[in-house]
Amino acid sequence: MVDYHAANQSYQYGPSSGGNGAGGGGSMGDYMAQEDDWDRDLLLDPAWEKQQRKAETAANRICKVLAVNQENEHLMEDYERLASDLLEWIRRTIPWLEDRVPQKTIQEMQQKLEDFRDYRRVHKPPKVQEKCQLEINFNTLQTKLRLSNRPAFMPSEGRMVSDINNCWQHLEQAEKGYEEWLLNEIRRLERLDHLAEKFRQKASIHEAWTDGKEAMLKHRDYETATLSDIKALIRKHEAFESDLAAHQDRVEQIAAIAQELNELDYYDSHNVNTRCQKICDQWDALGSLTHSRREALEKTEKQLETIDQLHLEYAKRAAPFNNWMESAMEDLQDMFIVHTIEEIEGLISAHDQFKSTLPDADREREAILAIHKEAQRIAESNHIKLSGSNPYTTVTPQIINSKWEKVQQLVPKRDHALLEEQSKQQSNEHLRRQFASQANIVGPWIQTKMEEIGRISIEMNGTLEDQLSHLKQYERSIVDYKPNLDLLEQQHQLIQEALIFDNKHTNYTMEHIRVGWEQLLTTIARTINEVENQILTRDAKGISQEQMQEFRASFNHFDKDHGGALGPEEFKACLISLGYDVENDRQGDAEFNRIMSVVDPNHSGLVTFQAFIDFMSRETTDTDTADQVIASFKVLAGDKNFITAEELRRELPPDQAEYCIARMAPYQGSDAVPGALDYKSFSTALYGESDL
């Protein structure tokens, strides 16, 4: 805004038309009076007002320009600061990402990988946001400069957006290379750890195998051995040579792994090489000792091949015969579980076949023992000192004879056990057939009776009394049949005690029979009850026999599955056939729902014949209603809205009067007297229209 007093001063010292010029004198009072006159003149001068507005506009423009310039300078400073911070962070981070010094252990490398992941998850995302914000600020600044007709902003050297992008690209390249290096290094260390562990395992296995081998090869046991011992030692040595040759591959693998560990610059290569060298030196020593021992054994080998061959022949024949006897003893003592006569007969047949092989087995036993005796005879005749045992087998003649005697003892025991089981299975088979014979009679009889009762309940032959009489005859016949079921229970008890679990002679189980019997008793009782209720309904409602038969015919016609109940659609079709307006429209649906609530109050979705009869009887006969009973009570009460206990005892039989008094609620009306009872609520409760 323009300074008003400054403008006054400017105007004051300008040219004047007064008597005092610019340098004129005068008193201060005159001067102040003259100044007041000038102020009034200025305020009233239009030219001065115009000049004042122009000055004010100019000042506003300058302020606006300066504000824009200050804001731009602030944005430039922010950019420079953010760019410097970001570039400094990038310059610090790139050397860390370019550090490729490998670690010795996979745990250290995994820590580096975890640090790198922290960098990715924690440190880098804010810098990405800063870089994005920097570019946004730069673009915003350039736009504001352009709009305000200012020259474009040129950041300091090296802080251009392009410079930052180049540094960022360098960072991401270093980052990508660092991640690849980390993963490759971890894979290398994993490979090294795997190889080192593999080396240690194979070296440990080899060292455990070689433990004691040098001492064994240096042992001079062949110097005092007999020929049979020498033969055994030679074969044992041959087996060792085979084992030694088989271990050659492991030694080569150990050396190859050590070489690979060296090539991969394993940090503990020195210890690996030391251990590998020790293994190789020991391996060369074992090879030399093995060759020397073989030569010594071959030089020591003598004659007496006959005894050795006899021992070998004995071993070849004794081993399978011994195995045969062990298997035979195992089979003879094996527990068996059978469930049928066929299974036990199969076992008996197999046992008889085994017994037929015993003579041949005995001859083989004698031949094997003869070989041993021949070796003993030759040794004694030639004064050869035998070691006392066969070098090729641990099966002695004493073991063969002992096991043979055991087989001979077990055979008759097995015979006895099989015969006992055969007798048991024959008894079980008799029980199965006995039960099946009775079950195959009782089961169909129950099914037949169920079907007959079902037919009686839906057929319309004769009067209801005839049907009831017929059903009671069926009930008596069912009760009279109970002993047959008791007999079957006794037979089933014997089967359970014998642990018989299946019976191929019948499809009926005792459980099936029991369930069927219970269903039969329930069905006949329920059917009799239904007929009795129909008789009560008929007599109470005054329905004729012809109407009952008509109701039954209509019901049976729509009971397609003969289940004794109608579904909602079947019941609707039945009502339509009887002339009820329950078509599929709003009014018909409402009427049908009302009827369904009457015949199926429990919402089971089924309408029984009894419910159907009750409904039809209500529709076709005159019945008492709650209103009629209320009107009757009103007569007894002398046209009052309540009744007293004295009036009830006076007008009704004693038991019925006391029944009403005990159940009637006190009357709560304004005209009530002491002891007044509410006969209206009592009457509606009798017909289910309220709670009693």
XYZ file of C-alpha atoms in Angstrom:
692
model
C 0.000 0.000 0.000
C 1.147 3.596 -0.693
C 2.242 5.592 2.378
C -0.248 8.430 2.685
C 2.087 10.709 4.647
C 4.876 10.100 2.189
C 2.555 11.174 -0.581
C 1.663 14.292 1.449
C 5.285 15.142 1.937
C 5.951 14.723 -1.763
C 3.079 16.950 -2.556
C 4.016 19.419 0.212
C 7.423 20.226 -1.189
C 6.176 20.645 -4.722
C 5.431 23.978 -6.445
C 2.906 26.138 -4.629
C 0.737 29.117 -5.543
C 0.954 30.503 -1.963
C 2.943 33.525 -0.901
C 5.651 31.276 0.628
C 7.673 29.362 -1.832
C 9.500 26.106 -1.337
C 11.957 27.888 0.806
C 9.520 30.506 2.248
C 9.465 31.137 5.947
C 6.572 31.503 8.335
C 5.498 30.444 11.759
C 4.820 26.801 12.674
C 1.193 27.570 13.306
C 0.835 29.074 9.924
C 2.576 26.092 8.461
C 0.276 23.595 10.163
C -2.775 25.535 9.150
C -1.510 25.657 5.636
C -0.864 21.852 5.728
C -4.431 21.167 6.852
C -5.667 23.269 3.995
C -3.517 21.252 1.625
C -4.793 17.928 2.978
C -8.325 19.005 2.378
C -7.419 20.128 -1.099
C -5.660 16.788 -1.849
C -8.612 14.722 -0.692
C -10.902 16.710 -2.892
C -8.494 16.691 -5.904
C -9.501 13.904 -8.522
C -6.040 13.853 -10.078
C -4.490 12.948 -6.782
C -6.928 10.067 -6.238
C -6.051 8.624 -9.620
C -2.364 8.794 -8.866
C -2.995 7.099 -5.524
C -4.775 4.113 -7.160
C -1.957 3.691 -9.700
C 0.614 3.603 -6.937
C -1.399 1.065 -5.011
C -1.708 -1.192 -8.100
C 2.001 -0.995 -8.728
C 2.739 -1.967 -5.145
C 0.412 -4.990 -5.364
C 2.089 -6.175 -8.543
C 5.512 -5.944 -6.959
C 4.344 -7.868 -3.903
C 2.841 -10.611 -6.063
C 5.995 -10.893 -8.163
C 8.133 -11.049 -5.058
C 5.877 -13.706 -3.461
C 6.113 -15.900 -6.585
C 9.847 -15.409 -6.691
C 10.186 -16.293 -2.997
C 8.122 -19.452 -3.417
C 10.202 -20.475 -6.433
C 13.382 -19.874 -4.533
C 12.027 -22.006 -1.681
C 11.242 -24.839 -4.142
C 14.717 -24.518 -5.658
C 16.288 -24.755 -2.236
C 14.151 -27.808 -1.375
C 15.141 -29.454 -4.634
C 18.828 -28.775 -4.039
C 18.593 -30.118 -0.508
C 16.606 -33.257 -1.458
C 18.848 -33.890 -4.448
C 21.984 -33.554 -2.301
C 20.607 -35.927 0.358
C 19.485 -38.495 -2.196
C 22.759 -38.369 -4.127
C 24.704 -38.665 -0.885
C 22.637 -41.739 0.100
C 23.190 -43.287 -3.337
C 26.958 -42.606 -3.146
C 27.091 -44.249 0.284
C 24.960 -47.230 -0.772
C 26.639 -48.124 -4.090
C 30.004 -49.078 -2.494
C 28.127 -51.317 -0.058
C 26.314 -52.984 -2.951
C 29.546 -53.318 -4.942
C 31.337 -55.004 -2.052
C 31.920 -58.556 -3.297
C 34.121 -59.901 -0.513
C 32.912 -63.485 0.077
C 32.390 -64.895 3.570
C 33.566 -68.204 4.846
C 30.290 -69.619 6.074
C 26.798 -69.750 4.654
C 25.444 -68.199 7.875
C 27.503 -65.053 7.254
C 26.330 -64.873 3.657
C 22.748 -65.420 4.724
C 23.162 -62.496 7.132
C 24.344 -60.389 4.188
C 21.284 -61.518 2.249
C 19.057 -60.625 5.209
C 20.737 -57.174 5.389
C 20.097 -56.757 1.674
C 16.454 -57.714 2.141
C 16.181 -55.167 4.967
C 17.640 -52.618 2.571
C 15.010 -53.591 0.004
C 12.110 -53.607 2.449
C 13.077 -50.799 4.859
C 15.739 -48.444 3.507
C 15.115 -48.252 -0.210
C 11.297 -47.634 -0.363
C 11.551 -44.191 1.355
C 14.344 -43.237 -1.065
C 12.190 -44.321 -3.996
C 9.494 -42.029 -2.613
C 12.030 -39.206 -2.208
C 13.238 -39.619 -5.792
C 9.655 -39.574 -7.061
C 8.874 -36.518 -4.950
C 12.050 -34.817 -6.221
C 10.970 -35.302 -9.835
C 7.486 -34.032 -8.980
C 8.946 -30.930 -7.274
C 11.252 -30.285 -10.215
C 8.431 -30.546 -12.753
C 6.166 -28.389 -10.557
C 8.914 -25.761 -10.220
C 9.569 -25.667 -13.953
C 5.842 -25.329 -14.625
C 5.513 -22.444 -12.168
C 8.565 -20.708 -13.660
C 7.165 -21.074 -17.146
C 3.747 -19.814 -16.124
C 5.273 -16.834 -14.360
C 7.476 -16.029 -17.388
C 10.636 -16.859 -15.424
C 13.713 -18.571 -16.837
C 13.877 -22.337 -16.336
C 15.521 -23.645 -13.171
C 18.998 -25.117 -13.658
C 20.096 -27.180 -10.627
C 23.677 -27.215 -9.471
C 26.117 -29.294 -11.454
C 25.494 -32.985 -10.992
C 22.063 -32.497 -9.453
C 19.929 -32.531 -12.550
C 17.067 -35.040 -12.661
C 18.977 -36.850 -15.362
C 22.056 -36.977 -13.114
C 19.968 -38.416 -10.309
C 18.390 -40.931 -12.687
C 21.851 -41.967 -13.883
C 23.026 -42.417 -10.303
C 19.823 -44.300 -9.481
C 20.340 -46.549 -12.503
C 23.878 -47.204 -11.315
C 22.445 -48.018 -7.893
C 19.927 -50.497 -9.326
C 22.581 -52.126 -11.504
C 24.797 -52.485 -8.450
C 21.773 -53.754 -6.511
C 20.890 -56.332 -9.149
C 24.518 -57.431 -9.401
C 24.760 -57.597 -5.611
C 21.679 -59.757 -5.306
C 22.900 -62.094 -8.045
C 26.296 -62.267 -6.375
C 24.724 -62.999 -2.986
C 22.570 -65.809 -4.370
C 25.460 -67.269 -6.373
C 27.740 -67.039 -3.355
C 25.120 -68.717 -1.131
C 24.706 -71.454 -3.715
C 28.486 -71.800 -3.842
C 28.721 -72.028 -0.056
C 25.795 -74.461 0.012
C 27.626 -76.527 -2.558
C 30.801 -76.263 -0.472
C 28.978 -77.199 2.728
C 27.329 -80.100 0.945
C 30.645 -81.243 -0.498
C 32.435 -80.775 2.825
C 29.758 -82.741 4.677
C 29.836 -85.386 1.948
C 33.635 -85.514 2.269
C 33.421 -85.894 6.039
C 30.769 -88.627 5.810
C 32.617 -90.641 3.198
C 35.923 -90.125 4.998
C 34.369 -91.229 8.330
C 32.798 -94.299 6.734
C 36.081 -95.184 5.049
C 38.113 -94.624 8.200
C 35.675 -96.756 10.201
C 35.982 -99.489 7.577
C 39.783 -99.385 7.570
C 39.943 -99.439 11.373
C 41.788 -102.636 12.327
C 42.368 -103.684 8.717
C 46.149 -103.142 8.871
C 46.404 -105.230 12.028
C 44.312 -107.958 10.423
C 46.477 -108.026 7.305
C 49.686 -108.126 9.372
C 48.400 -110.980 11.562
C 50.378 -114.207 10.962
C 47.523 -116.540 11.984
C 48.117 -118.739 8.926
C 51.397 -120.064 10.381
C 49.644 -122.384 12.876
C 46.399 -122.972 10.962
C 45.192 -126.249 9.558
C 44.306 -126.743 5.950
C 40.655 -126.092 6.537
C 41.591 -122.909 8.342
C 43.820 -121.920 5.462
C 41.014 -122.558 2.982
C 38.699 -120.474 5.069
C 41.319 -117.772 5.435
C 41.931 -117.731 1.686
C 38.224 -117.370 0.965
C 37.922 -114.788 3.672
C 40.847 -112.978 2.136
C 39.226 -113.178 -1.291
C 36.092 -111.655 0.214
C 38.234 -108.915 1.742
C 39.885 -108.276 -1.614
C 36.436 -107.924 -3.173
C 35.480 -105.570 -0.395
C 38.742 -103.671 -0.885
C 38.085 -103.332 -4.594
C 34.570 -102.127 -3.856
C 36.002 -99.435 -1.586
C 38.304 -98.209 -4.339
C 35.407 -96.167 -5.726
C 34.851 -94.488 -2.344
C 38.511 -93.500 -2.075
C 38.386 -92.027 -5.558
C 35.224 -90.134 -4.633
C 36.929 -88.755 -1.506
C 39.883 -87.546 -3.557
C 37.582 -86.049 -6.204
C 35.551 -84.199 -3.567
C 38.722 -82.852 -1.975
C 39.906 -81.658 -5.384
C 36.591 -79.932 -6.039
C 36.713 -78.258 -2.620
C 40.143 -76.911 -3.502
C 38.914 -75.637 -6.855
C 35.979 -73.900 -5.169
C 38.342 -72.248 -2.677
C 36.944 -73.918 0.440
C 38.123 -72.047 3.520
C 39.133 -75.264 5.365
C 40.909 -76.818 2.392
C 44.071 -77.385 4.437
C 42.411 -79.832 6.838
C 40.544 -81.482 3.968
C 43.793 -82.001 2.046
C 45.553 -83.335 5.133
C 42.828 -85.858 5.809
C 42.576 -86.851 2.152
C 46.331 -87.416 1.942
C 46.240 -89.581 5.048
C 43.433 -91.677 3.547
C 45.323 -92.105 0.263
C 48.547 -93.096 2.035
C 46.664 -95.591 4.181
C 44.915 -96.946 1.072
C 48.281 -97.580 -0.631
C 49.512 -99.341 2.520
C 46.390 -101.562 2.615
C 46.924 -102.515 -1.012
C 50.513 -103.526 -0.353
C 49.620 -105.485 2.808
C 46.735 -107.239 0.996
C 49.047 -108.407 -1.764
C 51.628 -109.654 0.754
C 49.050 -111.603 2.778
C 47.640 -113.288 -0.295
C 51.081 -114.497 -1.281
C 51.642 -115.840 2.247
C 48.304 -117.679 2.304
C 48.900 -119.236 -1.110
C 52.361 -120.447 -0.021
C 50.867 -121.974 3.143
C 48.048 -123.815 1.412
C 48.551 -127.653 1.562
C 46.688 -130.711 0.506
C 43.815 -132.553 2.201
C 41.320 -131.214 -0.361
C 39.045 -134.175 0.254
C 38.233 -133.159 3.835
C 37.708 -129.593 2.758
C 35.426 -130.620 -0.089
C 33.430 -132.815 2.270
C 33.001 -129.917 4.695
C 31.880 -127.712 1.832
C 29.422 -130.295 0.558
C 28.071 -130.744 4.065
C 27.567 -127.000 4.446
C 25.848 -126.684 1.064
C 23.334 -129.370 1.949
C 22.974 -128.696 5.671
C 22.022 -125.043 5.317
C 18.909 -125.505 3.119
C 17.879 -128.580 5.125
C 18.226 -126.602 8.339
C 16.145 -123.782 6.836
C 13.523 -126.330 5.767
C 13.275 -127.713 9.311
C 13.014 -124.231 10.814
C 10.238 -123.329 8.368
C 8.506 -126.642 9.111
C 8.629 -125.995 12.860
C 7.328 -122.499 12.324
C 4.440 -123.767 10.186
C 3.630 -126.579 12.618
C 3.432 -124.109 15.520
C 1.718 -121.363 13.544
C -1.603 -120.214 14.961
C -4.482 -120.527 12.573
C -7.830 -118.753 12.514
C -10.516 -120.170 10.255
C -14.192 -119.413 9.887
C -15.472 -122.090 7.510
C -15.225 -125.831 7.029
C -13.590 -125.231 3.655
C -10.728 -123.303 5.237
C -9.931 -125.977 7.831
C -10.154 -128.719 5.219
C -7.640 -126.755 3.135
C -5.261 -126.644 6.116
C -5.688 -130.361 6.732
C -4.955 -131.082 3.084
C -1.799 -128.960 3.185
C -0.698 -130.714 6.397
C -1.221 -134.156 4.858
C 0.861 -133.077 1.875
C 3.615 -131.922 4.247
C 3.588 -135.294 6.072
C 4.045 -137.087 2.755
C 7.425 -135.301 2.322
C 8.820 -136.464 5.669
C 10.339 -139.798 4.375
C 12.324 -137.927 1.716
C 13.417 -135.385 4.304
C 14.629 -138.162 6.603
C 16.722 -139.646 3.808
C 18.264 -136.227 3.127
C 19.095 -135.890 6.826
C 20.871 -139.255 6.856
C 22.846 -138.339 3.714
C 24.031 -135.068 5.273
C 25.106 -136.823 8.468
C 26.957 -139.443 6.393
C 29.061 -136.676 4.760
C 30.111 -135.427 8.186
C 31.001 -138.944 9.343
C 33.116 -139.512 6.213
C 35.121 -136.330 6.916
C 35.725 -137.484 10.488
C 36.858 -140.935 9.296
C 39.363 -139.491 6.776
C 40.825 -137.100 9.378
C 41.271 -139.881 11.950
C 42.822 -142.282 9.436
C 45.333 -139.624 8.320
C 46.006 -138.289 11.856
C 44.771 -134.802 10.886
C 43.951 -132.478 13.747
C 40.638 -130.838 12.931
C 39.491 -127.637 14.611
C 36.318 -129.381 15.759
C 33.875 -127.314 13.664
C 33.021 -126.925 10.019
C 34.491 -123.652 8.700
C 31.649 -123.210 6.219
C 28.671 -123.519 8.492
C 27.543 -123.358 12.089
C 24.926 -126.059 11.574
C 26.261 -129.086 13.415
C 24.923 -132.676 13.256
C 23.638 -132.191 16.814
C 21.569 -129.184 15.684
C 20.150 -131.159 12.738
C 19.158 -134.139 14.932
C 17.648 -131.870 17.617
C 15.498 -129.977 15.124
C 14.462 -133.198 13.385
C 13.220 -134.639 16.706
C 11.313 -131.396 17.312
C 9.610 -131.730 13.918
C 8.663 -135.340 14.717
C 7.052 -134.197 17.985
C 5.161 -131.296 16.439
C 3.497 -133.301 13.646
C 1.024 -135.265 15.855
C 0.276 -132.087 17.860
C -0.647 -130.349 14.635
C -2.803 -133.324 13.642
C -4.723 -133.059 16.907
C -5.196 -129.275 16.648
C -6.467 -129.505 13.074
C -8.906 -132.286 13.906
C -10.237 -130.291 16.864
C -10.718 -127.250 14.656
C -12.393 -129.398 11.996
C -14.871 -130.671 14.561
C -15.487 -127.105 15.749
C -16.095 -125.831 12.205
C -18.454 -128.743 11.498
C -20.408 -127.759 14.596
C -20.387 -124.106 13.491
C -21.614 -125.076 10.041
C -24.463 -127.008 11.640
C -25.376 -123.910 13.694
C -25.259 -121.736 10.554
C -27.563 -124.053 8.622
C -29.903 -124.411 11.602
C -30.188 -120.633 12.036
C -30.494 -120.034 8.291
C -33.271 -122.594 7.976
C -35.339 -120.905 10.686
C -34.447 -117.331 9.573
C -35.413 -118.057 5.977
C -38.897 -118.976 7.280
C -39.370 -116.211 9.870
C -38.051 -113.379 7.681
C -40.411 -113.933 4.724
C -43.317 -114.588 7.137
C -42.779 -111.156 8.755
C -42.541 -109.491 5.350
C -45.708 -111.226 4.149
C -47.629 -110.152 7.251
C -46.450 -106.572 6.811
C -47.740 -106.556 3.230
C -51.066 -108.133 4.221
C -51.622 -105.582 6.991
C -50.790 -102.799 4.551
C -53.385 -104.107 2.114
C -56.030 -104.375 4.841
C -55.378 -100.766 5.915
C -56.029 -99.378 2.439
C -58.655 -101.778 1.110
C -62.363 -101.119 1.684
C -63.645 -104.660 2.119
C -66.543 -104.774 4.574
C -67.300 -102.447 7.429
C -64.777 -100.882 9.769
C -65.815 -103.428 12.379
C -65.016 -106.224 9.907
C -61.612 -104.665 9.238
C -60.975 -104.299 12.974
C -61.952 -107.932 13.574
C -59.690 -109.061 10.736
C -56.760 -107.019 12.100
C -57.193 -108.394 15.617
C -57.129 -111.917 14.166
C -53.816 -110.946 12.526
C -52.607 -109.590 15.851
C -53.416 -112.873 17.590
C -51.658 -114.847 14.846
C -48.591 -112.611 15.224
C -48.534 -113.107 19.005
C -48.941 -116.870 18.489
C -45.905 -116.782 16.137
C -43.630 -115.404 18.882
C -42.214 -118.865 19.881
C -40.650 -119.147 16.418
C -38.819 -115.885 17.067
C -37.746 -117.107 20.520
C -36.337 -120.260 18.939
C -34.404 -118.129 16.465
C -33.035 -116.029 19.357
C -31.814 -119.222 21.059
C -30.094 -120.342 17.870
C -28.565 -116.890 17.458
C -27.257 -117.042 21.026
C -25.438 -120.287 20.193
C -23.953 -118.666 17.073
C -22.696 -115.699 19.098
C -21.167 -117.971 21.730
C -19.373 -119.847 18.927
C -18.036 -116.506 17.569
C -19.590 -117.074 14.147
C -19.571 -113.799 12.237
C -21.079 -114.659 8.849
C -23.615 -117.026 7.366
C -23.665 -117.637 3.636
C -26.854 -119.705 3.884
C -29.145 -116.743 4.570
C -29.380 -113.030 3.938
C -31.227 -112.471 7.237
C -29.413 -111.457 10.408
C -30.915 -111.555 13.869
C -30.892 -107.763 13.897
C -32.921 -107.693 10.675
C -35.399 -110.176 12.158
C -35.728 -108.169 15.400
C -36.263 -104.899 13.539
C -38.811 -106.524 11.237
C -40.668 -108.096 14.199
C -40.781 -104.770 16.057
C -42.026 -103.022 12.928
C -44.681 -105.721 12.500
C -45.932 -105.304 16.087
C -45.888 -101.521 15.739
C -47.671 -101.623 12.386
C -50.491 -103.946 13.516
C -51.014 -101.921 16.714
C -50.996 -98.623 14.821
C -53.333 -99.985 12.135
C -55.785 -101.314 14.747
C -55.672 -97.949 16.497
C -56.360 -96.123 13.227
C -59.413 -98.289 12.508
C -60.675 -97.822 16.076
C -60.253 -94.055 15.710
C -62.131 -94.201 12.415
C -64.985 -96.013 14.163
C -64.996 -93.395 16.920
C -64.975 -90.620 14.357
C -67.743 -92.245 12.351
C -69.940 -92.781 15.416
C -69.248 -89.352 16.896
C -69.845 -87.506 13.661
C -72.646 -89.651 12.330
C -70.757 -90.577 9.182
C -72.265 -93.433 7.214
C -70.351 -96.473 6.027
C -70.813 -95.287 2.435
C -69.193 -91.924 3.302
C -66.289 -93.667 5.021
C -65.765 -95.823 1.936
C -65.969 -92.740 -0.262
C -63.349 -91.007 1.898
C -61.141 -94.098 1.746
C -61.538 -94.370 -2.035
C -60.612 -90.719 -2.551
C -57.632 -91.002 -0.210
C -56.346 -94.251 -1.774
C -56.731 -92.846 -5.272
C -54.269 -90.055 -4.571
C -51.977 -92.121 -2.316
C -49.852 -93.222 -5.251
C -47.080 -94.895 -3.237
C -49.591 -96.590 -0.843
C -47.659 -95.148 2.071
C -50.774 -94.307 4.082
C -50.218 -90.536 3.860
C -50.638 -87.779 1.252
C -48.095 -85.159 0.373
C -49.197 -81.507 -0.050
C -49.666 -81.799 -3.819
C -51.496 -85.118 -3.516
C -53.768 -83.671 -0.829
C -54.482 -80.573 -2.941
C -55.449 -82.783 -5.900
C -57.730 -84.775 -3.598
C -59.436 -81.594 -2.323
C -59.936 -80.335 -5.881
C -61.552 -83.669 -6.816
C -63.919 -83.213 -3.848
C -64.941 -79.762 -5.079
C -62.771 -77.513 -2.884
C -61.600 -74.268 -4.451
C -57.850 -74.547 -3.801
C -56.589 -73.810 -7.308
C -53.208 -72.185 -7.786
C -54.191 -68.575 -7.205
C -53.937 -66.273 -4.229
C -57.329 -67.118 -2.785
C -56.942 -70.844 -3.455
C -53.476 -70.919 -1.913
C -54.725 -69.128 1.180
C -57.599 -71.602 1.583
C -55.245 -74.564 1.045
C -52.796 -73.239 3.626
C -55.686 -72.865 6.105
C -56.765 -76.465 5.518
C -53.150 -77.726 5.793
C -52.780 -75.993 9.158
C -55.825 -77.984 10.320
C -54.844 -81.415 8.968
C -51.073 -81.039 9.531
C -50.659 -78.823 12.635
C -47.099 -80.135 13.201
C -46.049 -79.171 9.649
C -44.709 -82.636 8.888
C -45.595 -82.302 5.205
C -47.877 -85.383 5.341
C -51.629 -85.839 5.777
C -52.664 -89.156 7.373
C -55.965 -90.860 6.648
C -57.134 -90.174 10.196
C -56.447 -86.448 9.774
C -58.230 -86.593 6.410
C -61.303 -88.229 8.023
C -61.311 -85.678 10.876
C -61.236 -82.844 8.374
C -63.943 -84.329 6.166
C -66.123 -85.111 9.160
C -65.898 -81.515 10.341
C -66.770 -80.341 6.856
C -69.747 -82.658 6.417
C -71.302 -82.846 9.925
C -72.590 -80.458 12.545
C -70.172 -80.215 15.476
C -70.055 -78.335 18.728
C -68.148 -75.069 18.734
C -66.665 -72.840 21.377
C -69.382 -70.243 20.773
C -72.086 -72.847 21.377
C -70.497 -73.895 24.676
C -70.153 -70.220 25.759
C -73.853 -69.679 24.994
C -74.729 -72.740 27.112
C -72.661 -71.508 30.043
C -74.335 -68.088 29.711
C -77.747 -69.769 30.103
C -76.550 -71.536 33.280
C -75.111 -68.213 34.567
C -78.391 -66.372 34.145
C -77.129 -64.302 31.220
C -74.145 -63.034 33.217
C -70.577 -62.744 31.810
C -69.315 -64.983 34.615
C -70.485 -67.968 36.607
C -70.008 -68.985 40.230
C -68.980 -72.289 41.743
C -72.416 -72.603 43.413
C -74.147 -72.272 40.036
C -71.876 -74.909 38.501
C -72.477 -77.356 41.353
C -76.213 -76.690 41.098
C -76.517 -77.162 37.318
C -73.857 -79.834 36.510
C -73.029 -83.328 37.794
C -70.573 -83.187 40.697
C -67.484 -84.527 38.847
C -68.003 -82.235 35.877
C -68.757 -79.254 38.099
C -65.501 -79.806 40.061
C -63.624 -80.257 36.754
C -64.827 -76.819 35.565
C -64.171 -75.120 38.922
C -60.590 -76.482 39.011
C -59.806 -75.212 35.512
C -61.748 -71.963 35.153
C -59.731 -68.791 35.673
C -61.093 -66.035 37.915
C -63.244 -63.544 36.053
C -61.550 -60.108 35.811
C -64.407 -57.996 34.423
C -65.685 -54.776 36.051
C -68.949 -56.540 36.999
C -67.124 -59.360 38.823
C -68.258 -60.579 42.218
C -66.235 -62.594 44.729
C -65.682 -66.143 43.402
C -66.641 -65.216 39.804
C -65.244 -67.615 37.207
C -64.419 -66.892 33.518
C -66.367 -69.463 31.474
C -65.499 -67.810 28.131
C -61.717 -68.398 28.289
C -62.441 -71.903 29.587
C -64.706 -72.636 26.580
C -62.225 -71.330 23.970
C -59.430 -73.362 25.582
C -61.508 -76.522 25.227
C -61.363 -76.094 21.438
C -57.710 -75.078 21.283
C -58.476 -71.424 20.595
C -56.639 -70.303 23.737
C -54.536 -71.751 26.585
C -56.416 -73.570 29.367
